[in-house]
């Protein structure tokens, strides 16, 4: 009995002991806490501590396994052996590196604590959030391309790097210049993975005119899809290596550029009427200055004389410019006709003086006697002529009018002044004196106008105010106008705006008794709501008032000068939409309101609906109007005896398409209008233009049909033309010279071409930034260059070099000899020296190690090692220093000897001692435990 009881107690004790032993090994009493810091994602290194507690009575042995997502790396390793004594704590520092290819968003880092049998005891997960990074870069593999053979195609390579943490879709646009056709654009699309590069290549053959230019650029722009956001741009310079080149200004490729072309056309106007026309323009350089010519002559198949207008010849030499022919001048009083003009511009282009005389005849070969149709002359001086934001001018204009038998004199000033980027103001003030000979009257007059724009506390303000007296002879006679605009963003994307316009128009003439007067006012206030997805909404209130006696005749009140008034109040709503890819867009506008017409005291309803839709090459518009919006519409309807409400509807569709790489352009459109006043009017047109480098042709046609009641009119016109493109020029008003240079190998180093020396064939010479390749006789020629200082820039090649020098060209012909001296070669390499067992982790690379070469403490050249770790350079003789740029070394590496001195001798190779790159070693910490 006692034995059975003892066995039972022993068995229970054994179960308890085994359970306790298992519990000690499976984690009872074990806890783990990994610190979760809210600022954990601010750096590229996540630093945290894992705290492991052992509250049991036994030693705990296990492992801590850390599972990191892609793009993360545990610097200390993903598995750590741990021992925690009974009742002890262990603090384990952990550092996790976040690589640049880690994905954006939330990433989970799992910490798993296992025992000696690999059973999981405790787990914990940290969530690390990485902000989205869409950084990208664009560069060119070859920033300068030399064009030796004009028949060869040019390959432009754009390298796009995704520096962010998400895959990105891009569009790369290559802008290729065409001297006679403007620019055309080529698009390349692609998708680039995280931390990857992609090369976009475009090959083209330059046009013959472009191939003759000394230098042109291909601009490359990168757009991030789908919003077409620009993330970068780059430029490739194409250098012409011909032995003979003409000067071209590189400061601004459009400065002084002229397209030389002649266009002839035949136009059918209907009813057996034809019009023949010839248009041309172009210029050419002279040894001093240049000549520019523009011409336009046309004639119908009738007996009339040809008409020659917009035809003139201009000679510009240095600061002076002379023009003879048709002169068109709009200063404050319009002058147009046959005449002469002279202009003088200061050297800094800041001051300009111009004056001219004009006979008021439309055609240059008009048979009307000289001065019979009137004449005029003017003089104007400008300060700040080249400064669009700050300038002032003063002018005097004289003009005779034989119809009114009056002589007008105007004197005044214009100015523009920008206080800063936000505030700008401009204005004009003119006074006039008109002498009427037939009525022996002298009438003074004047005009004042000012405009401004600015910002106050994010409130945008702009205004336009003008006034001129009733008999003022300028372009705006008898007008008073006030216009004020204000807009602001009140919060986020909401904006509010308002504008007011008040005007009075009442011109007067001594020989035309009209006494016409028109007053109008318009007020509008609106609100633009923030965009919701792809939709935008705006709403505004309008008030419009118009009173005038201009249309009294239409009301049967020919002798009555009382003002007829019309006013309206409207609510305007506008809805806009665009697709996500920006290829589709639409705008809908609805205006509704009440209007009070002159013949009624009651308000009447009016409305207008406008809808537009656009998709790439297609544009569609529809308009419907109910009720007269202007006094003129109401008056015309009364004149025609229309008693119903005025209505108008119109629909139009336009197509613009470019094909054959921009050479073929097609524009076409159809429209239909149904108007209460003008009846039903369908119309259409189609224009086709084909352009090549040296020629082009076009075909334009239009059709219009008008029908109202029993009246019907049909008009069809067609025009065909041919354009011949001559060689374009860059005009230079200064004196010009030609540089002729002879290049030879100076083997005896005496700087004289003598016995033993050879002509340098196919050698590249650079003057300023223009490169030349010598012909078979070692010659180059640079034509039509302005008098100036030029620099012969050094280009070392084929083991030979020439000295850089600056020379002054001040004669019509300039000769130059360029002796080539033999240079030496410097050669070196980089090597690695490290212990694989103790070396820290690094990325060994041989290419891209940077070096700087100095002569007399002056930096003369940068070099980088190739894939084999070698550097080689041709360099003139002398003593040098070469220094390794430690910033180009891989991480965890260093070089003890970064600087070397060396000597270069002609025709010899100077070998450098190897640059030994060493790797930093791991720091091994040894912990000693006391046996006690």
PDB file of C-alpha atoms in Angstrom, residues 73 75 97 99 830-847 849 888-895 915-922:
ATOM      1  CA  UNK A  73      20.067  44.694 -45.179  1.00  0.00           C
ATOM      2  CA  UNK A  75      24.431  45.095 -41.077  1.00  0.00           C
ATOM      3  CA  UNK A  97      20.499  49.543 -43.764  1.00  0.00           C
ATOM      4  CA  UNK A  99      19.117  50.619 -49.595  1.00  0.00           C
ATOM      5  CA  UNK A 830      44.678  51.091 -59.986  1.00  0.00           C
ATOM      6  CA  UNK A 831      44.968  47.817 -58.038  1.00  0.00           C
ATOM      7  CA  UNK A 832      43.278  46.379 -54.935  1.00  0.00           C
ATOM      8  CA  UNK A 833      44.994  44.957 -51.826  1.00  0.00           C
ATOM      9  CA  UNK A 834      42.824  43.417 -49.083  1.00  0.00           C
ATOM     10  CA  UNK A 835      42.253  40.335 -46.902  1.00  0.00           C
ATOM     11  CA  UNK A 836      39.007  38.621 -47.819  1.00  0.00           C
ATOM     12  CA  UNK A 837      38.582  37.321 -44.254  1.00  0.00           C
ATOM     13  CA  UNK A 838      38.821  40.632 -42.451  1.00  0.00           C
ATOM     14  CA  UNK A 839      37.761  43.134 -45.146  1.00  0.00           C
ATOM     15  CA  UNK A 840      34.537  45.029 -44.737  1.00  0.00           C
ATOM     16  CA  UNK A 841      31.884  44.548 -47.374  1.00  0.00           C
ATOM     17  CA  UNK A 842      32.532  46.744 -50.450  1.00  0.00           C
ATOM     18  CA  UNK A 843      31.715  46.949 -54.131  1.00  0.00           C
ATOM     19  CA  UNK A 844      34.984  46.553 -56.055  1.00  0.00           C
ATOM     20  CA  UNK A 845      35.136  48.624 -59.212  1.00  0.00           C
ATOM     21  CA  UNK A 846      37.903  49.448 -61.624  1.00  0.00           C
ATOM     22  CA  UNK A 847      36.146  51.916 -63.919  1.00  0.00           C
ATOM     23  CA  UNK A 849      38.067  56.165 -60.484  1.00  0.00           C
ATOM     24  CA  UNK A 888      35.332  58.373 -56.424  1.00  0.00           C
ATOM     25  CA  UNK A 889      36.501  55.302 -54.426  1.00  0.00           C
ATOM     26  CA  UNK A 890      34.026  52.605 -53.390  1.00  0.00           C
ATOM     27  CA  UNK A 891      32.729  52.750 -49.833  1.00  0.00           C
ATOM     28  CA  UNK A 892      34.928  51.166 -47.126  1.00  0.00           C
ATOM     29  CA  UNK A 893      38.083  51.666 -49.246  1.00  0.00           C
ATOM     30  CA  UNK A 894      40.992  54.097 -49.138  1.00  0.00           C
ATOM     31  CA  UNK A 895      44.301  54.858 -50.818  1.00  0.00           C
ATOM     32  CA  UNK A 915      47.579  53.399 -57.115  1.00  0.00           C
ATOM     33  CA  UNK A 916      46.920  50.712 -54.492  1.00  0.00           C
ATOM     34  CA  UNK A 917      43.389  50.744 -53.106  1.00  0.00           C
ATOM     35  CA  UNK A 918      43.007  49.096 -49.709  1.00  0.00           C
ATOM     36  CA  UNK A 919      39.873  47.935 -47.910  1.00  0.00           C
ATOM     37  CA  UNK A 920      38.990  48.792 -44.332  1.00  0.00           C
ATOM     38  CA  UNK A 921      38.932  45.831 -41.938  1.00  0.00           C
ATOM     39  CA  UNK A 922      36.274  44.659 -39.542  1.00  0.00           C
TER      40      UNK A 922
END
